[in-house]
Amino acid sequence: MTALQIIFLFVAAVTLASAVMVVSARRMMHAALWLVLSLAGVAVIFALLDAGFFTVVQVLVYIGAIAILIIFAIMLTRKAMEDVGPQLNRGWWLAALAAVGVFAGLAVVLVSWPGVNASAGAGPDANLIVTFGKDLVDPHKFVMPFEVASVMLLAALIGAIYVSVEHKGGQK
Amino acid sequence: MEDWLYIGLFVFISIALPAVAIFLAGLLSPKKPNPIKNTSYECGIETVGPSWVQFKAQYYVYALVFLVFDVETIFLYPWAVAYNQLTLFGVLEAVLFILILLSGLLYAWKKGALEWM
Amino acid sequence: MSFWTDPIAIIENLISGWLAGLGMGEGWITFILAFLGAAVYALVVMLFVVLLIWVERKILGRFQDRLGPNRIGPWGIFQTIADMLKIFTKEYITPNGVDKVPYNLAPMLAVAGVLAVWAVIPLGATIFGANLNVGVLYVVAIGALGELGIILAGWSSRNKYATLGGFRAVALLVSYEVPLVVTLLIPVLFSGSMGMNDIVFAQKSMWYIVLAPVAALIFLITSIAENGRAPFDLTEADSEIVAGFNVEYSGLKFGMYYVADFMHTFTIAFLFATLWLGGWLGPWAEKYPMLGIFYTTFKAWFIYFTILWLRGSLPRFRIDQMINLNWKVLTPLALVMLMLTAVVNHLIPAGMLVVRILALLALNGALLFVTGKLLDRFAGQTKRVVVALEPRPVARPEPVATESGTGV
């Protein structure tokens, strides 16, 4: 086992463990903080794969923006700082069964896919970001998704503002 | 990869350095807690009511507008790196991209989502 | 290569040779060298803050027409060391009801969010931590750690005012990140790379502050806001929210916020110098990388002094003013500036440097002019929110010398 593999296993374990903590923590704020750790773990895995751009994007968007958004959302919630009810309900074994089933299905599909054992080949060349940027605005490649992404972001923005602001100024 | 090794170590050290400093200071400093000293300072008088209060929706809206613009700008970074090799069409594509989002900002502005209330 | 051209490389070679002599593997040598380099670098930056605090107090003192620290050592230079010794021996008071783990983690994150930026700031042609190919984004991303530190501090203190201060601070931080990230696109656009050292190299023909002064200005303003310094220091407005997110901290835990704050100012100055003022570029800087450290520091001092000057002269913004400034002035201006700069710069064929400079300068001048006109037009129309229905008491000092001839 190389040092890289040991680091990967450690980071993966931390990521999964904090993901479990996200759903089992009693305080919502703690759940959000475990989520941050989990997301950071994913960022480190990106770095291990030499995908620098995605590492910073993961930190910038997921930790710097989405986690903050979630924390703000928690602070909006009324009287939800402390959860007192039981963590499990009667159907928990059904849920567990379903989860195991989905995992097994995914594992079977992935193992039968030839790409699962293939290594990525030589490390990504330094100009990968340049290629990415060129393809984004290339009419033969991703220019449509690029512009559609912009429209979708706009739709998200308008929707969110409509929901959160509209009814307050009802007289307008 | 070597760059990321360095970055990883640097981030680790920049968390560890203050941790070590705080630990050392903890060894040097006196520890004499008492019930009165350990009450919250609050604003100088006794705490009234729960301290984790409910916040207004305005914070959420800011975070949301920020998130949209953040994602947008990150889309533009690969474009900016490739900028010198692009045709005018490629540049104008990005301008269109920004214009669409500027209209979003305008909408937020008109709806009063950007006011601090 | 003599010792004086690049002493750091020489020392590195010495250590790696010595380690290889001990029979260590290649991987371990790389690891130990990276670790040592990072540790020494971070420690130097951290200790530099001690000097910075003295400088800032001294300069601010002069701005406010007083002497500043002047008792311990020549010109009071050892004042900070005395302060440091004192704060090291202060008791940690942990109030009841705080959320222990986040409470203790927060000051470390606050420092890490600033300190880790230094990993990508180049100080000389060959003197840098890592020329990361996503350096610019890394600088913004690592700031998320600082935001997290503030949220954690505010929330875990179990204090209404700390929570309020923390969330207010973060709402402002994320808002100001939008124009900041947009303006950071400009150096990337000109240089075609996100690596900090590549950006410095690309400025050999012309510093970017000449090509995009508006972007540089927005960068400076938003950076100061991110730092939470006067005139944007309302997150620690003691008259409104006691002192913000760090009220419940004491001893060195509070000291860490103090350190992070001072370090942040200096980091901004270095970032500005690197991105807009050509970083380590200067006469003979490529031949003797050590000279680069001198040039960068020299340029950074100018910006540092400017930031202190602003702190010394401007009053504090109100929160609605600060929000308005960001969303209604800086963000649209930054986006429009980005679009126009990209188009204009693309229309000018490569090689015509003088034309490019003049065209971009004209563009920036026009932008500033139009923004100024628009602000003049609309700022007068905004209605002031009436806070109190009854007239508020106003201090009207009577003239001191009422009786003729007494003259106080």
XYZ file of C-alpha atoms in Angstrom:
697
model
C 0.000 0.000 0.000
C 1.408 3.367 -0.952
C 1.229 6.485 1.182
C -1.374 7.852 -1.211
C -3.662 4.897 -0.637
C -3.337 5.196 3.129
C -4.231 8.881 2.947
C -7.160 8.063 0.670
C -8.532 5.404 3.013
C -8.182 7.704 6.008
C -9.917 10.601 4.258
C -12.662 8.345 2.926
C -13.279 6.981 6.415
C -13.493 10.487 7.873
C -15.856 11.573 5.086
C -18.178 8.615 5.606
C -18.098 8.853 9.389
C -18.998 12.537 9.327
C -21.734 11.788 6.805
C -23.206 9.373 9.337
C -22.902 12.049 12.003
C -24.830 14.478 9.783
C -27.945 12.323 9.979
C -27.523 11.255 13.586
C -26.448 14.465 15.334
C -29.122 15.782 17.669
C -28.472 19.464 17.230
C -29.132 20.723 13.734
C -26.138 23.030 13.914
C -23.879 20.102 14.725
C -25.291 18.235 11.756
C -24.397 21.202 9.550
C -20.860 21.282 10.945
C -20.377 17.568 10.349
C -21.594 18.199 6.816
C -18.799 20.745 6.412
C -16.238 18.154 7.478
C -17.731 15.631 5.094
C -17.575 18.101 2.207
C -13.989 18.954 3.108
C -13.173 15.262 2.898
C -14.542 15.156 -0.641
C -12.378 18.178 -1.480
C -9.278 16.339 -0.248
C -10.207 13.350 -2.398
C -10.404 15.652 -5.414
C -6.940 16.939 -4.528
C -5.653 13.364 -4.310
C -6.980 12.790 -7.818
C -4.988 15.828 -8.950
C -8.200 17.649 -9.882
C -7.126 21.012 -8.483
C -9.917 23.035 -10.020
C -12.586 20.824 -8.509
C -10.895 20.921 -5.120
C -11.153 24.691 -4.895
C -14.630 24.711 -6.402
C -15.727 22.137 -3.836
C -14.409 24.300 -1.002
C -15.610 27.578 -2.493
C -19.126 26.507 -3.453
C -19.962 23.755 -1.027
C -18.203 24.906 2.152
C -18.067 28.618 1.438
C -21.588 29.015 0.081
C -23.900 26.027 0.458
C -22.869 25.155 4.016
C -23.290 28.804 4.991
C -26.697 28.816 3.295
C -27.701 25.745 5.273
C -26.494 27.296 8.517
C -28.509 30.441 7.784
C -31.517 28.251 7.024
C -31.096 26.564 10.411
C -31.104 29.915 12.128
C -34.425 30.671 10.425
C -36.052 27.563 11.808
C -38.269 28.110 14.791
C -37.487 26.146 17.952
C -35.484 23.549 16.102
C -32.249 24.043 17.951
C -32.728 20.923 20.019
C -34.251 17.704 18.810
C -35.827 15.654 21.594
C -37.788 12.927 19.825
C -36.443 9.414 19.224
C -33.993 9.107 16.354
C -35.542 5.957 14.903
C -39.082 5.076 13.975
C -40.679 1.676 13.509
C -39.764 1.320 9.868
C -36.045 1.719 10.391
C -35.191 -1.843 9.346
C -37.070 -1.354 6.078
C -35.034 1.755 5.346
C -31.838 -0.076 6.231
C -32.818 -2.922 3.917
C -33.544 -0.505 1.077
C -30.213 1.261 1.618
C -28.287 -2.015 1.561
C -30.180 -3.043 -1.568
C -29.364 0.180 -3.397
C -25.723 -0.052 -2.369
C -25.492 -3.660 -3.541
C -27.098 -2.766 -6.844
C -24.678 0.099 -7.406
C -21.729 -2.083 -6.464
C -22.787 -4.835 -8.902
C -23.260 -2.343 -11.728
C -19.936 -0.660 -11.054
C -17.944 -3.895 -10.828
C -19.346 -5.103 -14.137
C -18.313 -1.825 -15.779
C -14.841 -2.151 -17.317
C -13.873 1.403 -16.410
C -13.849 0.674 -12.702
C -10.376 -0.855 -12.667
C -8.833 1.318 -15.348
C -6.379 3.895 -14.076
C -6.652 7.446 -15.311
C -3.518 7.144 -17.409
C -0.917 9.866 -17.298
C -1.610 12.799 -15.004
C -3.808 15.518 -16.467
C -1.810 17.952 -18.506
C -1.368 21.470 -17.239
C -3.599 22.954 -19.913
C -6.688 21.055 -18.895
C -8.350 24.176 -17.559
C -7.615 26.014 -20.801
C -9.224 23.193 -22.769
C -12.174 23.240 -20.418
C -12.572 26.975 -20.838
C -12.356 26.774 -24.624
C -14.882 23.953 -24.804
C -17.314 25.882 -22.610
C -17.802 28.549 -25.290
C -17.219 26.338 -28.330
C -20.435 26.197 -30.388
C -19.699 22.561 -31.270
C -19.295 21.545 -27.667
C -20.764 22.972 -24.489
C -21.974 26.427 -25.341
C -25.618 25.426 -24.982
C -25.211 23.847 -21.528
C -23.129 26.886 -20.551
C -25.889 29.354 -21.430
C -28.615 27.071 -20.116
C -26.745 26.940 -16.806
C -26.936 30.717 -16.707
C -30.694 30.662 -17.352
C -31.174 28.004 -14.697
C -29.223 30.007 -12.143
C -31.429 32.961 -13.022
C -34.534 30.834 -12.534
C -33.254 29.647 -9.160
C -32.565 33.222 -8.090
C -35.991 34.483 -9.170
C -37.771 31.547 -7.582
C -36.000 31.960 -4.283
C -36.629 35.685 -4.154
C -40.257 35.200 -5.072
C -40.758 32.696 -2.288
C -38.912 34.607 0.411
C -39.744 38.229 -0.349
C -43.031 38.384 -2.188
C -45.636 37.829 0.519
C -43.971 40.223 2.918
C -44.649 43.259 0.765
C -48.175 42.067 -0.074
C -49.454 45.580 -0.670
C -47.010 46.159 -3.518
C 0.621 16.515 -6.784
C 3.652 17.960 -5.010
C 1.913 21.324 -4.947
C -1.082 19.819 -3.238
C 1.125 18.029 -0.724
C 2.588 21.405 0.173
C -0.842 23.033 0.345
C -2.177 20.248 2.524
C 0.769 20.568 4.899
C 0.456 24.332 4.943
C -3.240 24.219 5.819
C -2.521 21.646 8.502
C 0.253 23.811 9.951
C -1.833 26.945 9.853
C -4.449 25.193 11.976
C -1.845 23.555 14.208
C 0.168 26.729 14.943
C -2.652 28.588 16.712
C -3.668 25.317 18.360
C -0.195 24.918 19.825
C -0.126 28.554 20.913
C -3.494 28.253 22.624
C -2.398 25.022 24.307
C 0.851 26.558 25.570
C -0.956 29.594 26.885
C -3.354 27.225 28.616
C -0.416 25.685 30.463
C 0.942 29.073 31.524
C -2.311 30.697 32.523
C -4.067 30.376 35.884
C -7.210 28.267 36.135
C -9.512 29.594 38.809
C -13.055 29.265 37.585
C -15.970 30.187 39.809
C -19.716 30.198 39.142
C -19.988 33.962 38.833
C -16.990 34.315 36.592
C -18.280 31.594 34.321
C -21.618 33.165 33.515
C -21.996 34.517 30.004
C -20.942 38.098 29.591
C -23.874 38.702 27.218
C -23.950 42.495 26.902
C -22.946 43.165 30.468
C -26.196 42.211 32.172
C -27.894 38.890 32.872
C -29.002 36.864 29.877
C -32.720 37.109 29.174
C -34.438 34.358 27.240
C -32.821 31.749 24.988
C -29.632 32.858 23.319
C -30.137 30.998 20.062
C -32.700 33.284 18.580
C -34.569 32.932 15.327
C -33.134 34.978 12.499
C -34.911 36.881 9.799
C -35.155 35.628 6.242
C -32.965 38.431 4.928
C -29.780 36.546 5.789
C -30.970 33.579 3.786
C -31.724 35.719 0.747
C -28.242 37.248 0.793
C -26.652 33.842 1.059
C -28.792 32.633 -1.816
C -28.020 35.545 -4.125
C -24.373 35.083 -3.201
C -24.524 31.385 -4.016
C -25.963 32.016 -7.476
C -23.345 34.626 -8.305
C -20.568 32.514 -6.852
C -21.441 29.556 -9.048
C -21.733 31.842 -12.041
C -18.334 33.411 -11.490
C -16.710 30.035 -11.084
C -18.064 29.058 -14.487
C -16.239 32.085 -15.843
C -12.812 31.144 -14.438
C -11.975 28.465 -17.037
C -13.229 30.899 -19.671
C -10.888 33.608 -18.357
C -7.935 31.227 -18.410
C -8.660 30.390 -22.041
C -9.485 34.023 -22.888
C -6.327 34.775 -24.885
C -7.031 31.894 -27.246
C -10.714 32.577 -27.806
C -12.474 34.041 -30.818
C -14.633 37.138 -30.435
C -17.654 34.819 -30.505
C -16.328 33.006 -27.424
C -15.902 36.297 -25.572
C -19.400 37.432 -26.492
C -20.827 34.124 -25.266
C -19.524 34.898 -21.809
C -20.848 38.451 -22.056
C -24.300 37.006 -22.774
C -23.836 34.689 -19.788
C -23.098 37.654 -17.536
C -25.978 39.701 -18.969
C -28.491 36.967 -18.142
C -27.302 37.014 -14.550
C -27.227 40.784 -14.379
C -30.939 40.670 -15.155
C -31.272 38.394 -12.132
C -29.548 40.998 -9.992
C -31.884 43.623 -11.422
C -34.899 41.486 -10.511
C -33.629 41.035 -6.960
C -33.051 44.776 -6.779
C -36.541 45.673 -8.005
C -38.171 43.157 -5.673
C -36.369 44.742 -2.766
C -34.524 41.555 -1.864
C -31.306 43.530 -1.509
C -32.633 45.963 1.084
C -31.589 45.517 4.676
C -34.794 45.534 6.679
C 24.682 29.601 -8.341
C 26.274 31.383 -5.439
C 24.779 31.606 -1.993
C 23.479 35.103 -2.500
C 21.535 34.510 -5.691
C 19.222 31.962 -4.144
C 20.037 31.000 -0.549
C 16.771 29.138 -0.061
C 17.470 26.680 -2.866
C 20.966 26.165 -1.448
C 19.649 25.407 2.016
C 17.079 23.085 0.487
C 19.793 21.215 -1.395
C 21.881 20.981 1.765
C 19.054 19.459 3.775
C 17.971 17.063 1.051
C 21.574 15.941 0.562
C 21.926 15.362 4.281
C 18.657 13.417 4.449
C 19.661 11.301 1.445
C 22.910 10.596 3.229
C 20.875 9.155 6.114
C 19.361 6.713 3.637
C 15.873 8.124 3.337
C 13.579 7.485 0.398
C 12.780 10.105 -2.208
C 9.176 10.484 -1.049
C 10.111 11.090 2.557
C 12.662 13.740 1.602
C 10.042 15.614 -0.414
C 7.627 15.339 2.474
C 10.095 16.564 5.105
C 11.286 19.439 2.924
C 7.721 20.532 2.207
C 6.851 20.262 5.884
C 9.906 22.239 7.013
C 9.352 24.872 4.351
C 5.714 25.307 5.246
C 6.388 25.366 8.992
C 9.173 27.943 8.786
C 7.205 30.120 6.370
C 4.027 30.036 8.467
C 5.961 30.716 11.659
C 7.761 33.703 10.143
C 4.466 35.189 8.930
C 2.898 34.598 12.333
C 5.784 36.247 14.184
C 5.806 39.122 11.734
C 2.433 40.083 13.133
C 4.167 41.102 16.359
C 5.985 43.811 14.429
C 2.844 44.718 12.484
C 0.819 45.420 15.584
C 3.456 47.878 16.736
C 3.609 49.519 13.297
C -0.146 49.852 13.098
C -0.467 51.337 16.569
C 2.361 53.745 15.918
C 0.998 54.928 12.560
C -2.571 55.178 13.823
C -1.263 57.162 16.744
C 0.280 59.667 14.367
C -2.942 59.877 12.340
C -4.786 60.721 15.516
C -2.216 63.243 16.636
C -0.750 61.246 19.497
C 2.479 59.351 20.057
C 1.372 55.730 20.080
C 3.337 53.212 22.137
C 6.533 54.883 23.335
C 7.573 53.416 26.691
C 9.129 50.004 26.240
C 12.290 49.978 24.193
C 13.236 52.567 21.576
C 10.042 54.098 20.084
C 8.036 51.601 22.100
C 9.067 48.810 19.769
C 8.902 46.125 22.473
C 5.371 47.090 23.510
C 3.797 44.243 21.538
C 6.194 41.725 23.031
C 5.138 42.823 26.485
C 1.501 42.585 25.437
C 2.117 39.144 24.027
C 3.724 37.915 27.231
C 0.781 39.269 29.146
C -1.876 37.668 26.985
C -0.058 34.332 27.171
C -0.557 34.260 30.927
C -4.214 35.311 30.914
C -6.826 32.899 32.135
C -9.220 31.268 29.682
C -12.702 31.951 30.947
C -15.049 29.472 29.324
C -18.589 30.632 30.018
C -21.246 28.126 31.030
C -23.323 26.723 28.231
C -20.870 27.258 25.378
C -20.639 24.519 22.820
C -17.111 23.375 23.727
C -15.738 21.872 20.509
C -16.838 24.590 18.059
C -15.955 27.219 20.655
C -12.343 26.085 20.808
C -12.062 25.315 17.117
C -13.233 28.740 15.978
C -10.108 30.840 16.800
C -7.872 28.308 15.073
C -10.001 28.382 11.934
C -10.013 32.169 11.962
C -6.200 32.233 11.921
C -5.930 29.370 9.434
C -8.223 31.154 6.981
C -5.681 33.949 6.700
C -2.400 32.176 7.288
C -3.020 29.484 4.671
C -3.289 32.136 1.958
C 0.476 32.611 2.227
C 1.064 29.198 0.698
C 0.493 30.669 -2.768
C 1.884 34.210 -2.472
C 5.133 34.421 -4.436
C 7.864 36.514 -2.806
C 10.494 36.098 -5.501
C 11.017 34.479 -8.898
C 11.819 31.167 -7.247
C 10.644 31.891 -3.721
C 7.083 30.735 -3.292
C 5.253 28.006 -1.465
C 3.465 26.482 -4.397
C 2.616 27.927 -7.795
C -0.758 26.234 -7.657
C -2.485 26.249 -11.039
C -5.687 27.401 -9.335
C -3.961 29.831 -6.966
C -6.407 32.715 -7.311
C -9.422 30.573 -6.523
C -7.525 28.941 -3.672
C -7.095 32.342 -2.032
C -10.859 32.908 -2.071
C -11.678 29.329 -1.126
C -9.458 29.299 1.930
C -11.268 32.394 3.136
C -14.241 30.090 3.707
C -12.334 28.728 6.713
C -12.299 32.195 8.219
C -16.043 32.595 7.616
C -16.615 29.270 9.280
C -14.498 30.406 12.225
C -16.695 33.467 12.665
C -19.964 31.508 12.423
C -18.703 28.920 14.888
C -17.561 31.580 17.325
C -20.812 33.475 17.136
C -23.031 30.467 17.441
C -21.135 28.465 20.045
C -20.727 31.360 22.475
C -24.371 31.096 23.503
C -24.729 34.815 23.560
C -27.372 36.666 21.565
C -25.052 39.467 20.616
C -22.229 37.184 19.605
C -24.593 35.138 17.453
C -26.038 38.261 15.904
C -22.585 39.715 15.315
C -21.284 36.504 13.817
C -24.155 36.090 11.403
C -24.095 39.721 10.440
C -20.386 39.460 9.759
C -20.825 36.380 7.607
C -23.756 37.867 5.678
C -21.508 40.813 4.840
C -18.509 38.616 4.086
C -20.390 36.488 1.587
C -21.963 39.563 0.000
C -18.602 41.208 -0.554
C -17.182 38.024 -1.924
C -19.231 38.479 -5.119
C -17.473 41.602 -6.470
C -14.180 40.288 -5.094
C -14.402 37.059 -7.085
C -15.502 38.967 -10.183
C -12.573 41.382 -10.050
C -10.149 38.528 -9.489
C -11.152 37.349 -12.954
C -9.359 40.350 -14.463
C -5.750 39.291 -13.714
C -6.670 35.743 -14.748
C -8.100 37.054 -17.989
C -5.006 39.127 -18.804
C -2.444 36.526 -17.845
C -4.249 33.395 -18.968
C -3.418 31.552 -15.774
C -4.677 31.237 -12.226
C -1.201 30.610 -10.791
C -0.035 33.561 -8.694
C 3.533 33.371 -9.942
C 2.360 33.162 -13.567
C 0.313 36.297 -12.987
C 3.403 38.107 -11.730
C 5.433 36.959 -14.730
C 2.689 38.124 -17.091
C 2.906 41.628 -15.640
C 6.392 42.127 -17.039
C 5.058 44.224 -19.902
C 2.698 46.274 -17.759
C 1.326 46.221 -14.222
C -2.355 45.344 -14.143
C -3.255 48.359 -12.056
C -2.603 50.415 -15.184
C -4.736 48.164 -17.353
C -7.632 47.845 -14.916
C -7.595 50.531 -12.222
C -11.313 50.141 -11.488
C -10.872 46.435 -10.833
C -7.949 47.187 -8.518
C -10.043 49.726 -6.647
C -12.952 47.308 -6.227
C -10.497 44.656 -5.086
C -9.103 46.983 -2.439
C -12.548 48.019 -1.161
C -13.958 44.512 -1.009
C -10.789 43.182 0.602
C -10.995 45.756 3.365
C -14.639 44.814 3.830
C -13.705 41.140 4.009
C -11.188 42.045 6.654
C -13.866 43.827 8.650
C -11.796 46.949 9.156
C -12.830 50.555 9.433
C -14.814 51.887 7.615
C -16.397 48.443 7.407
C -15.920 47.475 11.051
C -19.581 47.357 11.954
C -19.339 43.679 12.784
C -17.665 44.735 15.988
C -19.717 47.853 16.572
C -19.602 47.913 20.347
C -22.523 50.304 20.594
C -24.867 47.909 18.773
C -23.765 44.341 19.331
C -21.278 44.686 22.203
C -18.220 43.598 20.247
C -19.464 41.068 17.781
C -18.764 37.398 17.554
C -15.795 37.316 19.920
C -17.319 38.767 23.109
C -17.133 35.542 25.071
C -13.491 34.828 24.299
C -10.642 35.606 26.632
C -6.909 35.151 26.894
C -5.058 33.935 23.852
C -8.256 32.611 22.259
C -9.312 36.207 21.845
C -5.729 37.042 20.929
C -5.994 34.709 17.964
C -8.799 36.824 16.486
C -6.620 39.846 17.040
C -3.718 38.169 15.258
C -5.933 37.014 12.393
C -7.234 40.539 11.940
C -3.806 42.159 11.740
C -2.426 39.393 9.578
C -5.379 39.747 7.224
C -4.577 43.392 6.540
C -1.028 42.550 5.671
C -2.100 39.594 3.527
C -4.401 41.879 1.561
C -1.519 44.249 0.961
C 0.626 41.410 -0.375
C -2.189 40.064 -2.536
C -2.750 43.511 -3.973
C 0.942 43.910 -4.705
C 1.056 40.500 -6.357
C -2.068 40.813 -8.464
C -1.941 44.466 -9.474
C 1.500 45.916 -8.779
C 3.674 43.289 -10.392
C 4.602 41.411 -7.212
C 8.328 40.794 -7.003
C 9.066 42.353 -10.395
C 11.790 44.974 -10.334
C 15.320 45.577 -11.574
C 17.426 42.365 -11.358
C 14.661 40.574 -9.504
C 14.828 37.546 -11.759
C 18.557 37.119 -11.395
C 18.580 37.574 -7.630
C 15.302 36.169 -6.291
C 16.072 37.540 -2.820
C 15.633 41.039 -4.231
C 12.061 40.019 -5.059
C 11.224 39.765 -1.360
C 12.353 43.347 -0.951
C 10.302 44.569 -3.931
C 7.112 42.752 -2.906
C 7.380 43.964 0.660
C 8.082 47.491 -0.514
C 4.993 47.543 -2.743
C 2.889 45.875 -0.082
C 3.863 48.550 2.459
C 2.280 51.206 0.272
C -1.029 49.372 0.254
C -0.717 48.583 3.950
C -0.201 52.253 4.714
C -3.191 53.173 2.521
C -5.415 50.738 4.419
C -4.264 52.223 7.732
C -4.844 55.685 6.356
C -8.424 54.767 5.422
C -8.896 53.287 8.869
C -7.604 56.443 10.448
C -9.760 58.829 8.451
C -13.140 57.306 7.580
C -16.161 56.897 9.865
C -18.038 53.621 10.163
C -20.727 52.615 7.667
C -24.181 51.570 8.760
C -25.123 48.030 7.815
C -27.732 49.050 5.233
C -25.247 51.429 3.642
C -22.691 48.674 3.482
C -25.160 46.229 1.918
C -26.288 48.858 -0.576
C -22.733 49.742 -1.512
C -22.045 46.128 -2.271
C -25.141 45.013 -4.154
C -26.081 48.245 -5.850
C -22.713 49.752 -6.669
C -19.790 47.333 -6.506
C -21.424 44.205 -7.926
C -23.010 45.805 -11.026
C -19.893 47.893 -11.590
C -17.654 44.842 -11.348
C -19.791 42.821 -13.757
C -20.066 45.643 -16.306
C -16.349 46.327 -15.965
C -15.587 42.673 -16.597
C -17.724 42.504 -19.743
C -16.388 45.733 -21.234
C -12.775 44.952 -20.381
C -13.039 41.518 -21.959
C -14.530 42.881 -25.169
C -12.309 45.954 -25.527
C -9.158 44.039 -24.715
C -10.087 41.401 -27.264
C -10.680 43.901 -30.045
C -7.139 45.281 -29.811
C -4.644 43.111 -31.670
C -1.843 41.642 -29.582
C 1.401 43.597 -29.499
C -0.086 47.075 -29.520
C 0.658 47.706 -25.866
C 0.312 51.492 -25.911
C -3.050 51.356 -27.688
C -4.229 48.697 -25.263
C -3.223 50.757 -22.241
C -4.849 53.913 -23.579
C -8.060 52.147 -24.593
C -8.417 50.397 -21.249
C -7.585 53.561 -19.330
C -10.221 55.445 -21.300
C -12.717 52.672 -20.611
C -11.989 52.738 -16.896
C -12.190 56.506 -16.789
C -15.555 56.413 -18.549
C -16.808 53.745 -16.157
C -15.805 55.783 -13.119
C -17.369 58.909 -14.604
C -20.690 57.196 -15.379
C -20.778 55.534 -11.948
C -20.146 58.864 -10.305
C -22.907 60.560 -12.306
C -25.379 57.765 -11.561
C -24.524 57.878 -7.863
C -24.993 61.640 -7.796
C -28.345 61.282 -9.491
C -29.774 58.451 -7.418
C -28.132 58.959 -4.050
C -30.056 62.208 -3.641
C -33.341 60.446 -4.287
C -33.039 57.703 -1.704
C -35.273 58.364 1.232
C -33.804 58.182 4.647
C -35.576 55.672 6.870
C -37.247 57.436 9.770
C -36.300 55.563 12.904
C -38.013 57.561 15.601
C -41.375 59.264 15.354
C -40.627 61.820 18.011
C -37.773 64.221 17.545
C -34.698 62.790 19.162
C -32.810 64.811 21.744
C -29.881 66.537 20.185
C -26.937 67.949 22.075
C -26.783 71.675 21.442
C -23.765 72.987 23.260
C -24.189 76.530 24.479
C -21.390 78.861 23.548
C -18.833 78.606 26.324
C -18.120 82.261 26.750
C -21.541 83.843 27.273
C -20.507 86.695 29.483
C -18.626 89.230 27.561
C -15.007 89.582 28.391
C -14.638 86.366 30.463
C -13.242 84.404 27.514
C -12.340 80.872 28.690
